[in-house]
């Protein structure tokens, strides 16, 4: 039930009318809370001066539950918006994680629309990929196969504090959960993980094209 609101139907579309917050203006015009969240998720502060300030920095968002080519079409429109607002001929793109998957869908979409010509370089100056899923990730392939290693100390020591710190800036809750996990027998932990994975697969992943796009081509 935890992820039911984000469930996909067999047509690959979200069952609920989920809306993604979009920013059709530069980071300089964001609220302080949104700016803080943006910089916490995407460490771009070090390059702000190099690109001429926050007036030239934009944040493209897309829904997690979607089709990568739908998100790619939205990216194309967003690039045109940024060009119009800034008066620039081209944009630089920084992709992170699933953003790399959307970028590859965008490049494929533009290539097909222009009969194999690399026409997308008319809009893009440079691309910087930061831990981007350009050809998926084995983590996603393993997740679909329920192939997770509960002997990995990273999961029980570093993972949860890292996730919690990314979410709210504090790792304390993650460390407390780790302490609680160590109290339970390993069989109980594995049972909890299996149930959680089943729920995520059934509601979020099995029918969602954007998740399938994160599986490496050779798998």
PDB file of C-alpha atoms in Angstrom:
ATOM      1  CA  UNK A   1       0.000   0.000   0.000  1.00  0.00           C
ATOM      2  CA  UNK A   2       2.951   2.337   0.608  1.00  0.00           C
ATOM      3  CA  UNK A   3       3.535   2.997  -3.118  1.00  0.00           C
ATOM      4  CA  UNK A   4      -0.026   2.465  -4.378  1.00  0.00           C
ATOM      5  CA  UNK A   5      -0.478   6.115  -5.285  1.00  0.00           C
ATOM      6  CA  UNK A   6       2.487   5.781  -7.672  1.00  0.00           C
ATOM      7  CA  UNK A   7       1.333   2.540  -9.267  1.00  0.00           C
ATOM      8  CA  UNK A   8       1.412   2.042 -13.044  1.00  0.00           C
ATOM      9  CA  UNK A   9      -1.257   0.290 -15.092  1.00  0.00           C
ATOM     10  CA  UNK A  10      -0.514  -2.336 -17.750  1.00  0.00           C
ATOM     11  CA  UNK A  11      -0.457   0.454 -20.344  1.00  0.00           C
ATOM     12  CA  UNK A  12       2.620   1.855 -18.596  1.00  0.00           C
ATOM     13  CA  UNK A  13       0.836   5.005 -17.444  1.00  0.00           C
ATOM     14  CA  UNK A  14       0.390   6.163 -13.866  1.00  0.00           C
ATOM     15  CA  UNK A  15      -2.959   5.107 -12.402  1.00  0.00           C
ATOM     16  CA  UNK A  16      -3.299   8.324 -10.434  1.00  0.00           C
ATOM     17  CA  UNK A  17      -3.173  11.842 -11.833  1.00  0.00           C
ATOM     18  CA  UNK A  18       0.262  12.591 -10.418  1.00  0.00           C
ATOM     19  CA  UNK A  19       1.692  16.034 -11.105  1.00  0.00           C
ATOM     20  CA  UNK A  20       5.391  16.862 -11.141  1.00  0.00           C
ATOM     21  CA  UNK A  21       6.534  20.228  -9.815  1.00  0.00           C
ATOM     22  CA  UNK A  22       8.211  22.111 -12.658  1.00  0.00           C
ATOM     23  CA  UNK A  23      10.401  25.197 -12.678  1.00  0.00           C
ATOM     24  CA  UNK A  24       9.930  27.239 -15.836  1.00  0.00           C
ATOM     25  CA  UNK A  25      12.320  29.862 -14.555  1.00  0.00           C
ATOM     26  CA  UNK A  26      15.960  29.924 -13.383  1.00  0.00           C
ATOM     27  CA  UNK A  27      17.206  28.863  -9.959  1.00  0.00           C
ATOM     28  CA  UNK A  28      17.593  32.544  -9.074  1.00  0.00           C
ATOM     29  CA  UNK A  29      13.774  32.848  -9.016  1.00  0.00           C
ATOM     30  CA  UNK A  30      13.130  29.778  -6.856  1.00  0.00           C
ATOM     31  CA  UNK A  31      11.944  30.058  -3.279  1.00  0.00           C
ATOM     32  CA  UNK A  32      14.636  29.616  -0.659  1.00  0.00           C
ATOM     33  CA  UNK A  33      13.296  26.169   0.315  1.00  0.00           C
ATOM     34  CA  UNK A  34      13.343  25.007  -3.322  1.00  0.00           C
ATOM     35  CA  UNK A  35      16.846  26.385  -3.835  1.00  0.00           C
ATOM     36  CA  UNK A  36      18.106  24.606  -0.716  1.00  0.00           C
ATOM     37  CA  UNK A  37      16.536  21.348  -1.899  1.00  0.00           C
ATOM     38  CA  UNK A  38      17.992  21.745  -5.391  1.00  0.00           C
ATOM     39  CA  UNK A  39      21.534  22.283  -4.129  1.00  0.00           C
ATOM     40  CA  UNK A  40      21.201  19.416  -1.641  1.00  0.00           C
ATOM     41  CA  UNK A  41      20.146  17.025  -4.423  1.00  0.00           C
ATOM     42  CA  UNK A  42      22.438  18.393  -7.131  1.00  0.00           C
ATOM     43  CA  UNK A  43      25.745  19.941  -5.971  1.00  0.00           C
ATOM     44  CA  UNK A  44      25.957  22.793  -8.486  1.00  0.00           C
ATOM     45  CA  UNK A  45      27.014  25.665  -6.236  1.00  0.00           C
ATOM     46  CA  UNK A  46      30.654  25.335  -7.248  1.00  0.00           C
ATOM     47  CA  UNK A  47      29.878  26.121 -10.902  1.00  0.00           C
ATOM     48  CA  UNK A  48      27.385  28.970 -10.453  1.00  0.00           C
ATOM     49  CA  UNK A  49      30.031  31.675 -10.943  1.00  0.00           C
ATOM     50  CA  UNK A  50      31.484  29.868 -13.972  1.00  0.00           C
ATOM     51  CA  UNK A  51      28.146  29.950 -15.811  1.00  0.00           C
ATOM     52  CA  UNK A  52      27.369  33.573 -15.036  1.00  0.00           C
ATOM     53  CA  UNK A  53      25.204  33.175 -11.952  1.00  0.00           C
ATOM     54  CA  UNK A  54      21.913  31.527 -11.038  1.00  0.00           C
ATOM     55  CA  UNK A  55      20.083  33.365 -13.825  1.00  0.00           C
ATOM     56  CA  UNK A  56      21.704  30.854 -16.192  1.00  0.00           C
ATOM     57  CA  UNK A  57      21.012  27.788 -14.051  1.00  0.00           C
ATOM     58  CA  UNK A  58      17.798  25.828 -14.653  1.00  0.00           C
ATOM     59  CA  UNK A  59      16.326  22.703 -13.037  1.00  0.00           C
ATOM     60  CA  UNK A  60      14.463  20.301 -15.339  1.00  0.00           C
ATOM     61  CA  UNK A  61      12.176  17.883 -13.515  1.00  0.00           C
ATOM     62  CA  UNK A  62      10.285  14.851 -14.794  1.00  0.00           C
ATOM     63  CA  UNK A  63       8.017  12.208 -13.223  1.00  0.00           C
ATOM     64  CA  UNK A  64       9.525   8.991 -11.938  1.00  0.00           C
ATOM     65  CA  UNK A  65       6.497   7.015 -13.162  1.00  0.00           C
ATOM     66  CA  UNK A  66       6.426   7.631 -16.903  1.00  0.00           C
ATOM     67  CA  UNK A  67       7.723   6.662 -20.325  1.00  0.00           C
ATOM     68  CA  UNK A  68      11.285   7.887 -21.049  1.00  0.00           C
ATOM     69  CA  UNK A  69      10.258   9.210 -24.476  1.00  0.00           C
ATOM     70  CA  UNK A  70       7.451  11.275 -22.933  1.00  0.00           C
ATOM     71  CA  UNK A  71       9.989  12.742 -20.523  1.00  0.00           C
ATOM     72  CA  UNK A  72      12.389  13.277 -23.440  1.00  0.00           C
ATOM     73  CA  UNK A  73       9.752  15.286 -25.327  1.00  0.00           C
ATOM     74  CA  UNK A  74       9.292  17.453 -22.231  1.00  0.00           C
ATOM     75  CA  UNK A  75      13.072  17.915 -22.054  1.00  0.00           C
ATOM     76  CA  UNK A  76      13.088  19.118 -25.658  1.00  0.00           C
ATOM     77  CA  UNK A  77      10.427  21.727 -24.859  1.00  0.00           C
ATOM     78  CA  UNK A  78      12.329  22.761 -21.724  1.00  0.00           C
ATOM     79  CA  UNK A  79      15.529  23.294 -23.707  1.00  0.00           C
ATOM     80  CA  UNK A  80      13.648  25.596 -26.072  1.00  0.00           C
ATOM     81  CA  UNK A  81      12.227  27.495 -23.084  1.00  0.00           C
ATOM     82  CA  UNK A  82      15.700  27.984 -21.578  1.00  0.00           C
ATOM     83  CA  UNK A  83      17.098  29.174 -24.912  1.00  0.00           C
ATOM     84  CA  UNK A  84      14.285  31.673 -25.280  1.00  0.00           C
ATOM     85  CA  UNK A  85      14.583  33.030 -21.738  1.00  0.00           C
ATOM     86  CA  UNK A  86      18.373  33.309 -21.769  1.00  0.00           C
ATOM     87  CA  UNK A  87      18.833  34.332 -25.392  1.00  0.00           C
ATOM     88  CA  UNK A  88      21.428  31.586 -25.813  1.00  0.00           C
ATOM     89  CA  UNK A  89      21.791  29.434 -28.931  1.00  0.00           C
ATOM     90  CA  UNK A  90      22.712  26.291 -26.989  1.00  0.00           C
ATOM     91  CA  UNK A  91      22.504  24.836 -23.488  1.00  0.00           C
ATOM     92  CA  UNK A  92      24.801  22.728 -21.327  1.00  0.00           C
ATOM     93  CA  UNK A  93      23.142  19.708 -19.736  1.00  0.00           C
ATOM     94  CA  UNK A  94      24.101  18.013 -16.466  1.00  0.00           C
ATOM     95  CA  UNK A  95      22.451  14.629 -15.994  1.00  0.00           C
ATOM     96  CA  UNK A  96      22.290  12.675 -12.755  1.00  0.00           C
ATOM     97  CA  UNK A  97      21.091   9.073 -12.293  1.00  0.00           C
ATOM     98  CA  UNK A  98      17.793   8.540 -14.166  1.00  0.00           C
ATOM     99  CA  UNK A  99      18.444  11.826 -15.950  1.00  0.00           C
ATOM    100  CA  UNK A 100      20.982   9.951 -18.072  1.00  0.00           C
ATOM    101  CA  UNK A 101      18.229   7.593 -19.241  1.00  0.00           C
ATOM    102  CA  UNK A 102      16.044  10.549 -20.216  1.00  0.00           C
ATOM    103  CA  UNK A 103      18.971  12.099 -22.089  1.00  0.00           C
ATOM    104  CA  UNK A 104      19.585   8.936 -24.145  1.00  0.00           C
ATOM    105  CA  UNK A 105      15.848   8.815 -24.957  1.00  0.00           C
ATOM    106  CA  UNK A 106      16.023  12.470 -26.012  1.00  0.00           C
ATOM    107  CA  UNK A 107      19.019  11.846 -28.288  1.00  0.00           C
ATOM    108  CA  UNK A 108      17.312   8.814 -29.840  1.00  0.00           C
ATOM    109  CA  UNK A 109      14.081  10.757 -30.305  1.00  0.00           C
ATOM    110  CA  UNK A 110      15.853  13.629 -32.065  1.00  0.00           C
ATOM    111  CA  UNK A 111      17.910  11.247 -34.191  1.00  0.00           C
ATOM    112  CA  UNK A 112      14.830   9.342 -35.393  1.00  0.00           C
ATOM    113  CA  UNK A 113      12.938  12.567 -36.078  1.00  0.00           C
ATOM    114  CA  UNK A 114      15.775  13.788 -38.277  1.00  0.00           C
ATOM    115  CA  UNK A 115      16.486  10.557 -40.176  1.00  0.00           C
ATOM    116  CA  UNK A 116      19.652   9.646 -38.331  1.00  0.00           C
ATOM    117  CA  UNK A 117      21.254  13.084 -38.373  1.00  0.00           C
ATOM    118  CA  UNK A 118      22.849  14.353 -35.158  1.00  0.00           C
ATOM    119  CA  UNK A 119      20.594  17.398 -35.241  1.00  0.00           C
ATOM    120  CA  UNK A 120      20.363  17.603 -31.435  1.00  0.00           C
ATOM    121  CA  UNK A 121      23.773  19.279 -31.307  1.00  0.00           C
ATOM    122  CA  UNK A 122      22.078  22.388 -32.667  1.00  0.00           C
ATOM    123  CA  UNK A 123      20.595  22.846 -29.172  1.00  0.00           C
ATOM    124  CA  UNK A 124      23.261  21.267 -26.940  1.00  0.00           C
ATOM    125  CA  UNK A 125      26.747  22.627 -26.316  1.00  0.00           C
ATOM    126  CA  UNK A 126      28.098  20.167 -23.743  1.00  0.00           C
ATOM    127  CA  UNK A 127      26.809  17.258 -21.652  1.00  0.00           C
ATOM    128  CA  UNK A 128      28.164  16.397 -18.211  1.00  0.00           C
ATOM    129  CA  UNK A 129      27.041  13.022 -16.864  1.00  0.00           C
ATOM    130  CA  UNK A 130      27.220  12.483 -13.107  1.00  0.00           C
ATOM    131  CA  UNK A 131      26.638   8.817 -12.088  1.00  0.00           C
ATOM    132  CA  UNK A 132      24.131   8.694 -14.940  1.00  0.00           C
ATOM    133  CA  UNK A 133      22.216   5.639 -16.196  1.00  0.00           C
ATOM    134  CA  UNK A 134      23.260   5.935 -19.841  1.00  0.00           C
ATOM    135  CA  UNK A 135      22.938   2.188 -20.365  1.00  0.00           C
ATOM    136  CA  UNK A 136      21.049   1.333 -17.228  1.00  0.00           C
ATOM    137  CA  UNK A 137      22.542  -0.090 -14.077  1.00  0.00           C
ATOM    138  CA  UNK A 138      23.102  -3.643 -12.856  1.00  0.00           C
ATOM    139  CA  UNK A 139      21.558  -2.562  -9.555  1.00  0.00           C
ATOM    140  CA  UNK A 140      18.205  -2.257 -11.343  1.00  0.00           C
ATOM    141  CA  UNK A 141      18.658  -5.595 -13.130  1.00  0.00           C
ATOM    142  CA  UNK A 142      19.464  -7.294  -9.849  1.00  0.00           C
ATOM    143  CA  UNK A 143      16.453  -5.656  -8.197  1.00  0.00           C
ATOM    144  CA  UNK A 144      14.067  -7.098 -10.785  1.00  0.00           C
ATOM    145  CA  UNK A 145      15.588 -10.525 -10.103  1.00  0.00           C
ATOM    146  CA  UNK A 146      15.393  -9.957  -6.329  1.00  0.00           C
ATOM    147  CA  UNK A 147      19.118 -10.511  -6.228  1.00  0.00           C
ATOM    148  CA  UNK A 148      20.210  -8.444  -3.235  1.00  0.00           C
ATOM    149  CA  UNK A 149      23.097  -9.315  -0.935  1.00  0.00           C
ATOM    150  CA  UNK A 150      22.169  -8.979   2.716  1.00  0.00           C
ATOM    151  CA  UNK A 151      25.747  -9.812   3.688  1.00  0.00           C
ATOM    152  CA  UNK A 152      26.913  -6.515   2.236  1.00  0.00           C
ATOM    153  CA  UNK A 153      27.977  -4.379   5.193  1.00  0.00           C
ATOM    154  CA  UNK A 154      27.415  -1.243   3.127  1.00  0.00           C
ATOM    155  CA  UNK A 155      23.678  -1.856   3.369  1.00  0.00           C
ATOM    156  CA  UNK A 156      23.708  -2.197   7.152  1.00  0.00           C
ATOM    157  CA  UNK A 157      26.251   0.535   7.919  1.00  0.00           C
ATOM    158  CA  UNK A 158      26.402   3.284   5.308  1.00  0.00           C
ATOM    159  CA  UNK A 159      23.367   3.061   3.006  1.00  0.00           C
ATOM    160  CA  UNK A 160      20.499   4.230   5.235  1.00  0.00           C
ATOM    161  CA  UNK A 161      22.411   7.113   6.884  1.00  0.00           C
ATOM    162  CA  UNK A 162      23.450   8.255   3.389  1.00  0.00           C
ATOM    163  CA  UNK A 163      19.844   8.174   2.111  1.00  0.00           C
ATOM    164  CA  UNK A 164      18.482   9.946   5.194  1.00  0.00           C
ATOM    165  CA  UNK A 165      21.138  12.646   4.930  1.00  0.00           C
ATOM    166  CA  UNK A 166      20.208  13.264   1.291  1.00  0.00           C
ATOM    167  CA  UNK A 167      16.526  13.555   2.230  1.00  0.00           C
ATOM    168  CA  UNK A 168      16.728  15.935   5.186  1.00  0.00           C
ATOM    169  CA  UNK A 169      20.378  16.803   5.739  1.00  0.00           C
ATOM    170  CA  UNK A 170      20.718  14.571   8.820  1.00  0.00           C
ATOM    171  CA  UNK A 171      21.963  10.976   9.037  1.00  0.00           C
ATOM    172  CA  UNK A 172      20.859  10.367  12.644  1.00  0.00           C
ATOM    173  CA  UNK A 173      17.660   8.465  11.815  1.00  0.00           C
ATOM    174  CA  UNK A 174      19.569   6.196   9.428  1.00  0.00           C
ATOM    175  CA  UNK A 175      22.021   5.267  12.187  1.00  0.00           C
ATOM    176  CA  UNK A 176      19.155   4.530  14.586  1.00  0.00           C
ATOM    177  CA  UNK A 177      17.492   2.256  12.012  1.00  0.00           C
ATOM    178  CA  UNK A 178      20.811   0.444  11.553  1.00  0.00           C
ATOM    179  CA  UNK A 179      20.943  -0.250  15.286  1.00  0.00           C
ATOM    180  CA  UNK A 180      17.395  -1.647  15.158  1.00  0.00           C
ATOM    181  CA  UNK A 181      18.212  -3.828  12.141  1.00  0.00           C
ATOM    182  CA  UNK A 182      21.139  -5.424  13.933  1.00  0.00           C
ATOM    183  CA  UNK A 183      18.817  -6.585  16.710  1.00  0.00           C
ATOM    184  CA  UNK A 184      16.715  -8.714  14.338  1.00  0.00           C
ATOM    185  CA  UNK A 185      17.849 -12.157  13.088  1.00  0.00           C
ATOM    186  CA  UNK A 186      19.104 -12.174   9.497  1.00  0.00           C
ATOM    187  CA  UNK A 187      16.165 -14.356   8.398  1.00  0.00           C
ATOM    188  CA  UNK A 188      13.716 -11.682   9.593  1.00  0.00           C
ATOM    189  CA  UNK A 189      15.615  -8.960   7.713  1.00  0.00           C
ATOM    190  CA  UNK A 190      15.594 -11.048   4.528  1.00  0.00           C
ATOM    191  CA  UNK A 191      11.849 -11.651   4.894  1.00  0.00           C
ATOM    192  CA  UNK A 192      11.208  -7.923   5.333  1.00  0.00           C
ATOM    193  CA  UNK A 193      13.368  -7.088   2.317  1.00  0.00           C
ATOM    194  CA  UNK A 194      11.632  -9.674   0.139  1.00  0.00           C
ATOM    195  CA  UNK A 195       8.191  -8.343   1.066  1.00  0.00           C
ATOM    196  CA  UNK A 196       9.311  -4.770   0.445  1.00  0.00           C
ATOM    197  CA  UNK A 197      10.824  -5.643  -2.944  1.00  0.00           C
ATOM    198  CA  UNK A 198       7.673  -7.526  -3.976  1.00  0.00           C
ATOM    199  CA  UNK A 199       5.576  -4.486  -3.125  1.00  0.00           C
ATOM    200  CA  UNK A 200       7.835  -2.087  -5.024  1.00  0.00           C
ATOM    201  CA  UNK A 201       7.985  -4.361  -8.069  1.00  0.00           C
ATOM    202  CA  UNK A 202       4.214  -4.910  -8.206  1.00  0.00           C
ATOM    203  CA  UNK A 203       3.250  -1.247  -7.775  1.00  0.00           C
ATOM    204  CA  UNK A 204       6.122   0.818  -9.118  1.00  0.00           C
ATOM    205  CA  UNK A 205       8.284  -1.137 -11.502  1.00  0.00           C
ATOM    206  CA  UNK A 206       6.723  -4.017 -13.429  1.00  0.00           C
ATOM    207  CA  UNK A 207       4.542  -1.840 -15.670  1.00  0.00           C
ATOM    208  CA  UNK A 208       6.641   1.337 -15.799  1.00  0.00           C
ATOM    209  CA  UNK A 209       8.693   1.872 -19.018  1.00  0.00           C
ATOM    210  CA  UNK A 210      11.037   4.331 -17.297  1.00  0.00           C
ATOM    211  CA  UNK A 211      12.189   1.662 -14.834  1.00  0.00           C
ATOM    212  CA  UNK A 212      12.672  -0.926 -17.580  1.00  0.00           C
ATOM    213  CA  UNK A 213      14.796   1.641 -19.416  1.00  0.00           C
ATOM    214  CA  UNK A 214      17.224   1.523 -16.482  1.00  0.00           C
ATOM    215  CA  UNK A 215      18.086  -2.132 -17.104  1.00  0.00           C
ATOM    216  CA  UNK A 216      21.340  -2.533 -19.084  1.00  0.00           C
ATOM    217  CA  UNK A 217      20.839  -3.445 -22.736  1.00  0.00           C
ATOM    218  CA  UNK A 218      22.764  -6.719 -22.426  1.00  0.00           C
ATOM    219  CA  UNK A 219      20.380  -7.899 -19.673  1.00  0.00           C
TER     220      UNK A 219
END
